[in-house]
Amino acid sequence: MEKMDSINLYKTEEAQAEVEVEVEAEEGTISDENGNEKGNSNSVDSVNILNSDIHAENEGGGAEDVNLAVSRIIDDSVKENGNLLGVIKPHSLLPQPEVPAGVAIIVAPGELNRSQSMPESFDMPAIGKFFREKSNSLSSAITKRLSSMRDQFDDDKVVMKSESQQVTEFDLSGMKVIVNLKPPVKKLPGRVSFFSRSNCRDCTAVRSFLHKENLNYVEINVDVYPKREKELIERTGSANVPQIFLNEKLLGGLVALNSLRNSGMLERKFAEMLAGKCPEDAPAPPVYGFDDDYEEQNDEMVEIVRVLRQKLPIQDRITRMKIVKNCFSGGELVEVLIHHLDCGRKKAVEIGKNLSRSHFIHQVFGENEFEDGKHFYRFLEHEPFVPKCYNFRGSTNDNEPKDVAVLGQRLGKIMSALLESYASDDRHHLDYIGISNSEEFRRYTNLIQDLHRVNLLNLSADEKLAFFLNLYNAMAIHAVIRIGHPGGMIDRRAFFSEFQYIVGGYSYSLSGLKDGILRSNRRAPFTLMRPFPSGDRRLEMAFQKVNPLIHFGLCNATRSSPAVRFFTPQNVESELRYAAREYFQRDDAMQVDLAKRTVYLNRMIKWYNTDFGQEKEILKWITGYLDATKAGLLTHVMGDGGPVNVVYSSFDWSPNA
């Protein structure tokens, strides 16, 4: 210490000229104990101390003094005020220590490259670190291998085998890749617009033509945007669709389009009428995110319901050895009505019955409409099934219930318009991401809130069939978007049983719609219980007889299910027959092998054989829905009196995305 204290720390220009030291300091700032930031001041101090110590050696201290000074420099650089700052290595011009002969070289711990093997003594964190290191090494090896394979592919010669500009063929080390190149989209200064409706063949033809020509266009579906129908009539003089506009000028319908195309003048006509920028008086594109302004009328019972929600003692009760939550007694409701309305008891009981018929309140066990006394009731929003209902947004719809037939038709039109934009031509594949972000789907999710308290008993037989078929297919799409496609048996239970809607005051799942309503409350495959227990109010909506054609109108978002479609009440029976014929044209639905005398059917037919009948009856029934080729083969196999084998192919549960 005395020797170190004697070292002169004063820096001189001569010492800096003799020995020039470069110190690499870590970038960044260091905070002192008071929270103030230090830049690279430590590096400057280290340089000063190093230069000062070397200056002391030059004055006669000798090599030992230099080593001692360097040692002090390193120690001072490592710690300052108890904080670790780093290690400053000695300059390369300083003398390097030499190892005496016969002495093994000892490598500094920081420079020792150890093998990644299990340490002799370890604890649990050491084991975890060992496995992480091993897994990182494996991942690194795999990454290097894949990188080398990619480089090998990049080095392969790409051979152009097709002279066509539409298709390019590549050969990559045994891998054949065919890329279909889309022609560039035609960009014109103007805008193509056309008015359309859902399920319109002419509108589909216009849409296909514009797609084929790679023209950007704006479609205004008056079924999705009802208020635009008035504009359509004002511009064209009628409500007929399609009506095509080039900027603000009316071109006409499909007939005018075909006439121009057949005469060869279509391209010139488009170029002339779309040469200028689209003016403001042209049909405006639909505005997304805004609903049409409808005058909603509150139910006449709403004011009474609001008073009851505030004044009734809603609490958990015990009855029949069970705890029923969020309920009140019929007598309590009658007393509140008598005091609030200043009416007699008989009038209050009648109001309670009207509240029950309007689905504002329900008896907790569903045994009666409303009675004065100790029976317990609860509001619709307090039903235990409400958290599972995806058309419920915090409160029930208290507006006057709309005509369920009108709602059903609007639901079908909106979802049909959605399929026309986000489904493949055969409707076997859907773009669920595009659907979830679409204006049509946003309007659908708003529309299904109007189903809370509708009166389903007002539907005719065909209206009821179309309504529940459409609701099932729409719910399946909604379920895929909200909870995902079922990946296994456990997920399928949540998909088909726990994803629910409130419709007409009661909850309906996909299984409830299919097995409870459309299949007359029959058990689903591999289940022991019926969807609806005896005495359930939903049994009033169940069909008395099962129509086996319903299985070809229901799509559960899988590849083996029929194509998704939405039906109209006027033609639901004929549309179901067409769906069955289309389904049996698929090879995964029905095939005939004459050599093996075997008929291959989809396993769905076996699961629901109680709806179709025995195997011989099924084959006879299917014959009426086959094309000429398959019908001839099946008739030949069944007509010669020999045995016929029926094999059921596996059901593909993968999503129809």
XYZ file of C-alpha atoms in Angstrom:
657
model
C 0.000 0.000 0.000
C 2.867 2.365 0.723
C 4.313 1.671 -2.689
C 0.989 2.230 -4.387
C 0.439 5.451 -2.495
C 3.763 6.689 -3.758
C 2.744 6.297 -7.365
C 2.253 9.598 -9.071
C -1.253 9.677 -10.593
C -0.623 12.904 -12.434
C -0.923 12.526 -16.186
C 1.624 14.247 -18.393
C 1.703 14.747 -22.116
C 5.077 12.949 -22.294
C 3.674 9.765 -20.670
C 0.745 9.775 -23.063
C 3.103 10.114 -25.992
C 5.234 7.156 -24.832
C 2.419 4.694 -24.170
C -0.991 5.018 -25.798
C -3.704 2.939 -24.167
C -7.103 2.187 -25.695
C -9.882 1.100 -23.392
C -13.085 -0.394 -24.684
C -15.886 0.577 -22.309
C -19.333 -0.929 -22.373
C -21.935 1.175 -24.127
C -24.822 2.535 -22.136
C -25.169 4.384 -18.863
C -24.754 3.312 -15.264
C -26.854 4.722 -12.460
C -25.299 5.615 -9.188
C -26.908 5.133 -5.801
C -28.827 8.394 -6.127
C -30.332 7.346 -9.436
C -28.152 9.693 -11.536
C -26.918 8.316 -14.798
C -23.196 7.875 -15.444
C -22.042 7.736 -18.999
C -18.572 6.370 -19.772
C -16.924 8.270 -16.927
C -15.582 5.037 -15.516
C -13.736 4.438 -18.751
C -12.129 7.854 -18.521
C -11.087 7.216 -14.915
C -9.598 3.884 -15.910
C -7.606 5.523 -18.678
C -6.300 8.123 -16.227
C -5.278 5.505 -13.683
C -3.647 3.323 -16.352
C -1.660 6.200 -17.776
C -0.634 7.339 -14.314
C 0.595 3.901 -13.263
C 2.545 3.425 -16.457
C 4.097 6.873 -15.928
C 5.217 5.704 -12.486
C 6.900 2.630 -14.029
C 8.749 4.808 -16.480
C 10.123 6.829 -13.607
C 11.972 3.778 -12.292
C 9.449 1.568 -10.567
C 10.391 -1.497 -12.651
C 8.336 -4.315 -14.138
C 6.999 -5.355 -10.759
C 5.513 -1.905 -10.290
C 3.877 -2.171 -13.691
C 2.306 -5.511 -12.857
C 1.129 -4.164 -9.501
C -0.335 -1.105 -11.193
C -2.125 -3.189 -13.816
C -3.488 -5.431 -11.076
C -4.826 -2.395 -9.271
C -6.335 -1.083 -12.484
C -8.214 -4.330 -13.052
C -9.432 -4.462 -9.471
C -10.610 -0.834 -9.631
C -12.306 -1.384 -12.940
C -14.228 -4.416 -11.745
C -15.916 -2.739 -8.795
C -16.861 0.810 -8.030
C -18.979 1.573 -4.976
C -19.778 -2.104 -4.780
C -21.162 -2.239 -8.355
C -19.710 -4.594 -10.947
C -18.659 -2.618 -14.033
C -16.615 -5.098 -16.056
C -13.015 -6.177 -16.563
C -10.490 -4.072 -18.496
C -7.897 -6.193 -20.219
C -4.262 -4.998 -20.334
C -3.010 -3.379 -23.500
C -1.474 -5.604 -26.120
C 1.822 -3.653 -25.937
C 2.306 -4.535 -22.282
C 4.633 -7.486 -21.506
C 2.834 -10.840 -21.628
C 3.662 -13.497 -18.977
C 5.457 -16.600 -20.255
C 4.881 -20.102 -18.945
C 8.023 -21.812 -17.613
C 9.139 -25.010 -19.318
C 7.466 -28.153 -17.995
C 4.497 -26.383 -16.474
C 1.021 -27.068 -17.839
C -0.896 -24.158 -19.264
C -3.740 -23.058 -17.040
C -6.575 -21.483 -18.928
C -8.511 -18.668 -17.303
C -12.006 -19.669 -16.222
C -13.617 -17.142 -18.515
C -11.795 -18.632 -21.533
C -12.425 -22.289 -20.706
C -14.693 -24.054 -23.189
C -16.366 -26.836 -21.238
C -18.195 -29.703 -22.890
C -21.940 -29.722 -22.374
C -22.048 -32.749 -20.094
C -23.817 -33.420 -16.821
C -21.990 -31.778 -13.886
C -20.771 -33.939 -11.037
C -22.784 -32.081 -8.407
C -26.017 -30.448 -9.421
C -29.312 -29.288 -8.071
C -32.696 -28.940 -9.726
C -31.908 -25.618 -11.476
C -28.718 -27.223 -12.838
C -30.752 -30.077 -14.325
C -33.088 -27.607 -15.991
C -30.143 -25.676 -17.378
C -28.583 -28.886 -18.673
C -31.712 -29.890 -20.575
C -32.177 -26.371 -21.939
C -28.628 -26.405 -23.271
C -29.142 -29.813 -24.834
C -32.451 -28.756 -26.435
C -30.850 -25.555 -27.745
C -28.037 -27.583 -29.276
C -30.560 -29.897 -30.953
C -32.621 -26.978 -32.219
C -29.490 -25.343 -33.585
C -28.506 -28.533 -35.398
C -31.962 -28.891 -36.945
C -31.966 -25.236 -38.001
C -28.569 -25.607 -39.669
C -29.744 -28.717 -41.484
C -32.895 -27.040 -42.756
C -30.873 -24.000 -43.768
C -28.481 -26.174 -45.763
C -31.415 -27.892 -47.473
C -32.905 -24.532 -48.347
C -29.603 -23.361 -49.772
C -29.471 -26.549 -51.798
C -32.915 -25.812 -53.192
C -31.872 -22.266 -54.006
C -28.854 -23.539 -55.896
C -30.970 -25.854 -58.069
C -31.658 -24.725 -61.570
C -35.178 -23.512 -62.169
C -36.456 -24.755 -65.507
C -39.294 -23.082 -67.300
C -41.347 -25.861 -68.918
C -44.447 -23.939 -69.900
C -44.495 -21.266 -72.562
C -47.813 -20.034 -71.272
C -47.719 -16.874 -69.189
C -50.566 -18.151 -67.040
C -48.831 -21.239 -65.612
C -45.184 -21.580 -64.592
C -43.654 -24.952 -63.692
C -40.614 -25.393 -61.439
C -38.477 -28.472 -60.739
C -36.912 -28.415 -57.248
C -34.903 -31.556 -56.442
C -37.663 -34.043 -57.061
C -40.429 -31.647 -55.999
C -42.855 -30.423 -58.617
C -44.514 -27.060 -57.951
C -47.090 -25.520 -60.270
C -47.882 -21.867 -59.689
C -50.976 -20.308 -61.231
C -50.186 -16.689 -61.908
C -53.177 -14.370 -61.652
C -53.434 -11.733 -64.342
C -53.068 -8.191 -63.044
C -56.182 -6.381 -61.894
C -57.403 -3.866 -64.422
C -57.160 -0.416 -62.918
C -59.514 2.137 -64.407
C -60.046 5.704 -63.195
C -63.790 5.162 -62.814
C -65.839 2.748 -60.709
C -68.054 -0.217 -61.576
C -71.076 -0.617 -59.290
C -74.026 -2.945 -59.434
C -77.135 -3.501 -57.345
C -77.917 -7.101 -56.432
C -79.999 -9.403 -54.247
C -79.218 -12.644 -52.461
C -79.818 -15.955 -54.301
C -80.154 -14.184 -57.660
C -78.771 -16.151 -60.635
C -78.328 -13.093 -62.839
C -76.465 -11.311 -60.054
C -74.212 -14.349 -59.673
C -73.492 -14.253 -63.417
C -72.547 -10.555 -63.284
C -70.344 -11.166 -60.252
C -68.576 -14.059 -62.002
C -67.986 -11.969 -65.126
C -66.409 -9.123 -63.157
C -64.210 -11.609 -61.291
C -63.126 -13.222 -64.552
C -62.260 -9.854 -66.074
C -60.326 -8.865 -62.904
C -62.292 -5.658 -62.523
C -62.675 -3.961 -59.190
C -66.327 -3.351 -58.446
C -68.707 -2.288 -55.694
C -71.691 -4.552 -54.976
C -74.748 -3.105 -53.239
C -76.951 -5.945 -52.019
C -80.354 -4.472 -51.233
C -81.147 -7.479 -49.014
C -78.206 -6.552 -46.798
C -78.755 -2.798 -47.146
C -82.560 -2.478 -47.420
C -82.578 1.315 -47.514
C -80.557 1.298 -50.746
C -83.540 -0.242 -52.545
C -85.177 3.194 -52.655
C -82.089 4.559 -54.418
C -82.224 1.647 -56.878
C -85.818 2.501 -57.814
C -85.024 6.202 -58.175
C -82.059 5.554 -60.482
C -83.539 2.789 -62.655
C -87.306 3.158 -62.330
C -87.734 -0.392 -60.992
C -86.539 -2.726 -58.266
C -85.192 -5.334 -60.701
C -81.628 -6.546 -60.274
C -78.868 -6.699 -61.337
C -78.343 -3.110 -62.436
C -74.807 -2.178 -63.493
C -73.458 1.369 -63.279
C -70.259 2.674 -64.888
C -69.531 5.710 -62.763
C -72.899 7.520 -62.587
C -74.231 6.116 -65.902
C -76.541 3.110 -66.046
C -75.330 0.295 -68.277
C -78.247 -2.054 -67.636
C -78.694 -5.605 -66.454
C -77.312 -8.963 -67.506
C -79.006 -8.745 -70.926
C -77.251 -5.463 -71.748
C -73.937 -6.875 -70.525
C -74.233 -9.987 -72.714
C -75.296 -7.895 -75.716
C -72.191 -5.712 -75.483
C -69.969 -8.722 -74.911
C -71.355 -10.611 -77.933
C -70.974 -7.572 -80.183
C -67.355 -7.068 -79.125
C -67.996 -3.523 -77.939
C -67.854 -4.212 -74.201
C -64.196 -3.420 -73.687
C -64.432 -0.159 -75.622
C -67.602 0.781 -73.750
C -65.922 0.208 -70.389
C -62.876 2.223 -71.443
C -65.010 5.168 -72.596
C -67.388 5.326 -69.646
C -64.714 4.704 -67.003
C -62.089 7.023 -68.447
C -62.844 9.811 -66.003
C -62.778 9.928 -62.247
C -65.921 8.722 -60.538
C -68.209 11.717 -59.820
C -70.006 12.272 -56.551
C -73.442 11.492 -57.981
C -72.461 7.884 -58.744
C -73.841 5.117 -56.475
C -71.901 5.363 -53.240
C -70.165 2.278 -51.812
C -71.895 0.764 -48.750
C -70.849 2.280 -45.459
C -69.510 -0.389 -43.102
C -70.100 -0.320 -39.378
C -73.412 1.564 -39.421
C -76.881 0.095 -39.136
C -79.969 1.305 -40.928
C -82.103 3.521 -38.756
C -85.226 1.624 -37.806
C -87.860 2.887 -35.429
C -87.812 0.338 -32.630
C -90.978 0.174 -30.585
C -90.725 -0.770 -26.936
C -92.964 -3.509 -25.687
C -96.015 -2.140 -23.870
C -94.986 -4.205 -20.836
C -91.483 -2.701 -20.648
C -92.349 0.027 -18.144
C -93.896 -2.534 -15.809
C -90.885 -4.822 -16.194
C -88.499 -2.017 -15.286
C -90.425 -1.349 -12.080
C -90.467 -5.046 -11.212
C -86.708 -5.348 -11.752
C -86.156 -2.594 -9.209
C -88.714 -3.486 -6.538
C -88.887 -7.285 -6.513
C -86.748 -9.048 -3.848
C -84.639 -11.106 -6.256
C -82.562 -13.606 -4.300
C -81.608 -17.279 -3.990
C -84.301 -19.561 -2.568
C -84.526 -23.181 -1.443
C -87.323 -25.346 -2.821
C -87.683 -29.082 -3.433
C -84.326 -29.697 -1.800
C -82.672 -27.455 -4.397
C -81.219 -23.960 -4.419
C -82.723 -21.801 -7.150
C -80.884 -18.569 -7.821
C -82.082 -15.063 -8.654
C -85.781 -15.736 -8.249
C -88.922 -14.304 -6.654
C -92.330 -15.705 -5.812
C -95.520 -15.141 -7.739
C -97.131 -13.594 -4.676
C -94.343 -11.021 -4.390
C -94.813 -9.996 -8.017
C -98.576 -9.624 -7.520
C -98.076 -7.418 -4.444
C -95.684 -5.095 -6.307
C -98.132 -4.766 -9.217
C -101.058 -3.993 -6.873
C -99.157 -1.192 -5.127
C -97.599 0.247 -8.293
C -100.634 0.101 -10.606
C -103.275 0.474 -7.910
C -105.191 -2.458 -9.359
C -106.949 -5.534 -8.048
C -105.338 -8.897 -7.476
C -107.051 -10.495 -10.459
C -105.697 -7.805 -12.779
C -102.189 -8.244 -11.341
C -102.319 -12.014 -11.958
C -103.388 -11.421 -15.566
C -100.442 -9.055 -16.059
C -98.141 -11.725 -14.655
C -99.444 -14.232 -17.209
C -98.823 -11.744 -20.024
C -95.256 -11.260 -18.788
C -94.751 -15.019 -18.900
C -96.201 -15.339 -22.431
C -93.918 -12.505 -23.579
C -90.911 -14.387 -22.115
C -89.984 -11.640 -19.689
C -90.301 -14.138 -16.826
C -90.355 -17.946 -16.560
C -91.250 -20.388 -13.832
C -87.991 -21.856 -12.512
C -89.119 -25.448 -13.234
C -91.149 -24.585 -16.349
C -94.335 -26.097 -14.964
C -96.840 -23.266 -15.495
C -97.186 -19.829 -17.003
C -97.886 -17.808 -13.878
C -99.766 -18.360 -10.659
C -100.261 -16.290 -7.567
C -98.622 -17.956 -4.616
C -95.323 -19.521 -3.616
C -94.175 -20.698 -7.043
C -90.798 -19.188 -7.920
C -90.070 -17.263 -11.109
C -87.050 -15.488 -12.586
C -86.402 -12.942 -15.309
C -85.081 -14.182 -18.643
C -81.684 -12.540 -18.121
C -81.250 -14.521 -14.880
C -81.727 -17.945 -16.474
C -78.734 -20.244 -15.845
C -78.286 -20.927 -19.574
C -77.746 -17.246 -20.445
C -73.903 -17.263 -20.050
C -73.716 -19.891 -22.809
C -75.848 -17.883 -25.238
C -73.825 -15.985 -27.832
C -76.681 -13.755 -28.968
C -76.988 -12.220 -25.501
C -75.129 -8.967 -24.840
C -75.695 -8.125 -21.224
C -79.466 -7.557 -21.390
C -82.501 -8.974 -23.083
C -84.127 -7.264 -26.027
C -87.053 -5.351 -24.507
C -88.331 -4.047 -27.849
C -91.595 -5.267 -29.271
C -90.883 -8.768 -30.697
C -90.727 -8.762 -34.491
C -92.435 -11.209 -36.788
C -90.276 -14.323 -36.616
C -91.072 -15.243 -40.231
C -89.708 -11.874 -41.425
C -86.644 -12.264 -39.207
C -86.027 -15.756 -40.580
C -86.153 -14.561 -44.178
C -83.804 -11.662 -43.464
C -81.408 -14.006 -41.675
C -81.327 -16.302 -44.706
C -80.738 -13.422 -47.130
C -77.871 -11.930 -45.117
C -76.128 -15.294 -44.742
C -76.655 -16.099 -48.445
C -75.025 -12.783 -49.357
C -72.177 -13.689 -47.029
C -71.628 -17.017 -48.809
C -71.652 -15.336 -52.212
C -68.636 -13.280 -51.118
C -66.700 -15.621 -48.814
C -67.372 -19.198 -49.985
C -66.001 -21.271 -52.847
C -68.167 -21.793 -55.915
C -69.311 -25.215 -54.680
C -69.727 -23.807 -51.118
C -67.637 -26.609 -49.652
C -65.004 -24.195 -48.346
C -65.515 -20.989 -46.370
C -63.222 -18.087 -45.579
C -63.976 -17.785 -41.863
C -61.522 -14.934 -41.318
C -63.110 -12.929 -44.108
C -66.580 -13.735 -42.773
C -65.698 -12.591 -39.257
C -64.517 -9.204 -40.580
C -67.402 -8.659 -42.984
C -70.280 -6.209 -42.734
C -72.744 -9.014 -43.452
C -71.614 -10.949 -40.380
C -71.731 -7.832 -38.203
C -75.323 -7.261 -39.254
C -76.114 -10.912 -38.614
C -74.834 -10.719 -35.028
C -77.068 -7.692 -34.469
C -80.054 -9.412 -36.058
C -79.949 -12.513 -33.847
C -80.513 -10.348 -30.761
C -84.066 -9.856 -32.020
C -84.692 -13.582 -31.480
C -84.802 -13.350 -27.676
C -88.578 -13.151 -27.262
C -90.068 -14.020 -30.664
C -93.162 -16.212 -30.881
C -92.119 -19.350 -32.756
C -95.648 -20.778 -32.650
C -96.668 -18.297 -35.369
C -94.551 -20.084 -38.001
C -96.123 -22.301 -40.641
C -94.669 -25.777 -41.302
C -92.473 -24.667 -44.236
C -91.456 -21.454 -42.480
C -90.476 -23.414 -39.384
C -88.452 -25.934 -41.410
C -86.560 -23.223 -43.311
C -86.068 -21.163 -40.141
C -84.437 -23.948 -38.111
C -82.337 -25.208 -41.040
C -80.982 -21.704 -41.644
C -80.470 -21.043 -37.949
C -78.431 -24.248 -37.568
C -76.131 -23.422 -40.498
C -75.667 -19.828 -39.326
C -74.947 -20.953 -35.750
C -72.312 -23.411 -36.995
C -70.477 -20.600 -38.801
C -70.786 -18.363 -35.746
C -69.493 -21.150 -33.480
C -66.378 -21.710 -35.617
C -65.597 -17.989 -35.463
C -66.220 -17.589 -31.725
C -65.000 -20.865 -30.132
C -63.101 -22.523 -32.976
C -63.635 -25.718 -34.884
C -63.884 -28.885 -32.767
C -60.600 -30.773 -32.827
C -61.561 -33.856 -30.803
C -64.428 -35.589 -29.041
C -64.294 -33.273 -26.014
C -64.258 -30.160 -28.199
C -67.208 -31.475 -30.209
C -69.344 -31.592 -27.083
C -68.692 -27.902 -26.443
C -69.272 -27.107 -30.107
C -72.596 -28.928 -30.493
C -74.037 -28.637 -26.973
C -72.638 -25.581 -25.218
C -72.733 -22.969 -27.983
C -76.300 -21.668 -27.674
C -78.747 -18.954 -28.712
C -81.765 -17.549 -26.889
C -84.693 -18.051 -29.265
C -88.263 -17.454 -28.182
C -87.316 -17.284 -24.504
C -85.457 -20.619 -24.428
C -81.926 -21.801 -25.182
C -81.085 -23.825 -28.276
C -77.770 -25.498 -29.083
C -76.762 -27.057 -32.395
C -77.697 -30.459 -30.998
C -80.985 -29.074 -29.702
C -81.889 -27.673 -33.113
C -80.979 -30.823 -35.034
C -81.886 -33.662 -32.680
C -84.494 -31.909 -30.548
C -86.455 -29.916 -33.148
C -85.729 -31.286 -36.623
C -85.399 -34.962 -35.569
C -88.418 -35.013 -33.234
C -86.352 -35.114 -30.038
C -84.378 -38.241 -30.936
C -81.103 -39.178 -29.296
C -77.937 -38.024 -31.037
C -75.398 -40.718 -32.037
C -73.460 -42.175 -29.090
C -75.677 -40.503 -26.487
C -78.146 -41.956 -24.002
C -80.328 -38.920 -23.292
C -82.810 -37.100 -25.456
C -82.089 -33.402 -26.026
C -85.279 -32.219 -24.302
C -86.700 -33.895 -21.187
C -90.397 -34.593 -20.839
C -92.399 -31.481 -20.030
C -89.890 -29.178 -21.741
C -91.620 -26.247 -23.406
C -89.346 -26.565 -26.446
C -91.066 -29.838 -27.363
C -93.933 -27.720 -28.696
C -91.650 -26.737 -31.595
C -90.410 -30.258 -32.419
C -91.567 -31.814 -35.702
C -93.887 -34.750 -35.315
C -92.244 -36.717 -38.141
C -88.600 -36.813 -39.219
C -87.804 -35.778 -42.775
C -84.545 -37.597 -43.671
C -83.732 -34.894 -46.222
C -82.811 -32.507 -43.399
C -79.434 -34.259 -43.077
C -78.441 -32.907 -46.499
C -79.420 -29.349 -45.593
C -77.374 -29.122 -42.382
C -73.680 -28.225 -42.486
C -71.672 -28.670 -39.275
C -68.555 -26.926 -40.677
C -66.746 -30.183 -41.574
C -65.510 -31.486 -44.920
C -67.748 -34.557 -44.921
C -70.905 -32.577 -44.200
C -73.090 -31.297 -47.065
C -72.370 -27.943 -48.648
C -73.600 -24.998 -46.627
C -76.750 -23.379 -47.963
C -79.705 -21.303 -46.803
C -83.295 -22.079 -47.695
C -86.408 -20.133 -48.592
C -89.763 -20.996 -47.013
C -91.481 -21.049 -50.401
C -89.186 -23.727 -51.912
C -87.652 -25.477 -48.922
C -88.781 -28.988 -49.929
C -87.464 -28.761 -53.498
C -84.250 -27.160 -52.264
C -83.717 -30.052 -49.840
C -84.191 -32.585 -52.647
C -81.644 -30.711 -54.753
C -79.221 -30.689 -51.795
C -79.569 -34.482 -51.462
C -78.873 -35.044 -55.179
C -75.852 -32.766 -55.013
C -74.540 -34.559 -51.928
C -74.714 -38.064 -53.438
C -72.769 -36.904 -56.496
C -69.702 -36.672 -54.279
C -67.386 -39.677 -54.212
C -66.958 -39.459 -50.447
C -70.743 -39.723 -50.054
C -71.610 -42.655 -52.335
C -69.771 -45.039 -54.654
C -70.558 -48.399 -56.247
C -67.933 -51.102 -56.933
C -69.422 -53.647 -59.341
C -66.493 -56.050 -59.086
C -66.764 -56.314 -55.313
C -70.546 -55.847 -55.269
C -69.999 -53.165 -52.651
C -71.732 -49.858 -52.025
C -69.703 -47.248 -50.173
C -71.686 -44.727 -48.124
C -70.678 -41.953 -45.814
C -70.741 -42.890 -42.150
C -73.309 -40.176 -41.515
C -75.919 -42.503 -43.059
C -75.084 -45.186 -40.491
C -75.165 -42.780 -37.545
C -78.716 -41.730 -38.412
C -80.048 -45.057 -39.702
C -83.088 -44.625 -37.484
C -84.081 -41.737 -39.780
C -83.294 -43.564 -43.038
C -84.318 -47.136 -42.219
C -82.588 -50.508 -42.737
C -79.775 -50.924 -45.264
C -81.996 -52.291 -48.053
C -84.480 -49.494 -47.505
C -81.652 -46.960 -47.497
C -80.308 -48.177 -50.844
C -83.749 -48.040 -52.448
C -84.335 -44.580 -51.019
C -80.953 -43.292 -52.215
C -81.631 -44.437 -55.787
C -84.096 -41.596 -56.266
C -81.392 -38.999 -55.571
C -78.542 -40.359 -57.721
C -77.405 -39.297 -61.161
C -77.943 -41.650 -64.088
C -74.553 -43.366 -63.823
C -74.638 -44.152 -60.118
C -78.330 -45.026 -60.208
C -77.697 -47.518 -63.012
C -74.829 -49.172 -61.158
C -76.777 -49.421 -57.914
C -79.875 -50.788 -59.675
C -77.769 -53.413 -61.432
C -76.140 -54.584 -58.191
C -79.443 -54.743 -56.334
C -81.463 -56.277 -59.183
C -79.586 -59.516 -59.887
C -80.499 -61.102 -56.553
C -76.937 -61.433 -55.311
C -75.602 -60.196 -51.984
C -74.776 -56.514 -51.653
C -72.135 -55.305 -49.244
C -72.486 -51.873 -47.666
C -69.312 -50.255 -46.361
C -69.400 -46.977 -44.461
C -66.445 -44.690 -45.091
C -64.935 -42.582 -42.338
C -66.265 -39.110 -41.588
C -63.798 -36.268 -42.205
C -64.038 -33.935 -39.210
C -61.499 -31.440 -40.542
C -62.890 -27.893 -41.030
C -64.370 -26.805 -44.329
C -62.069 -23.798 -44.447
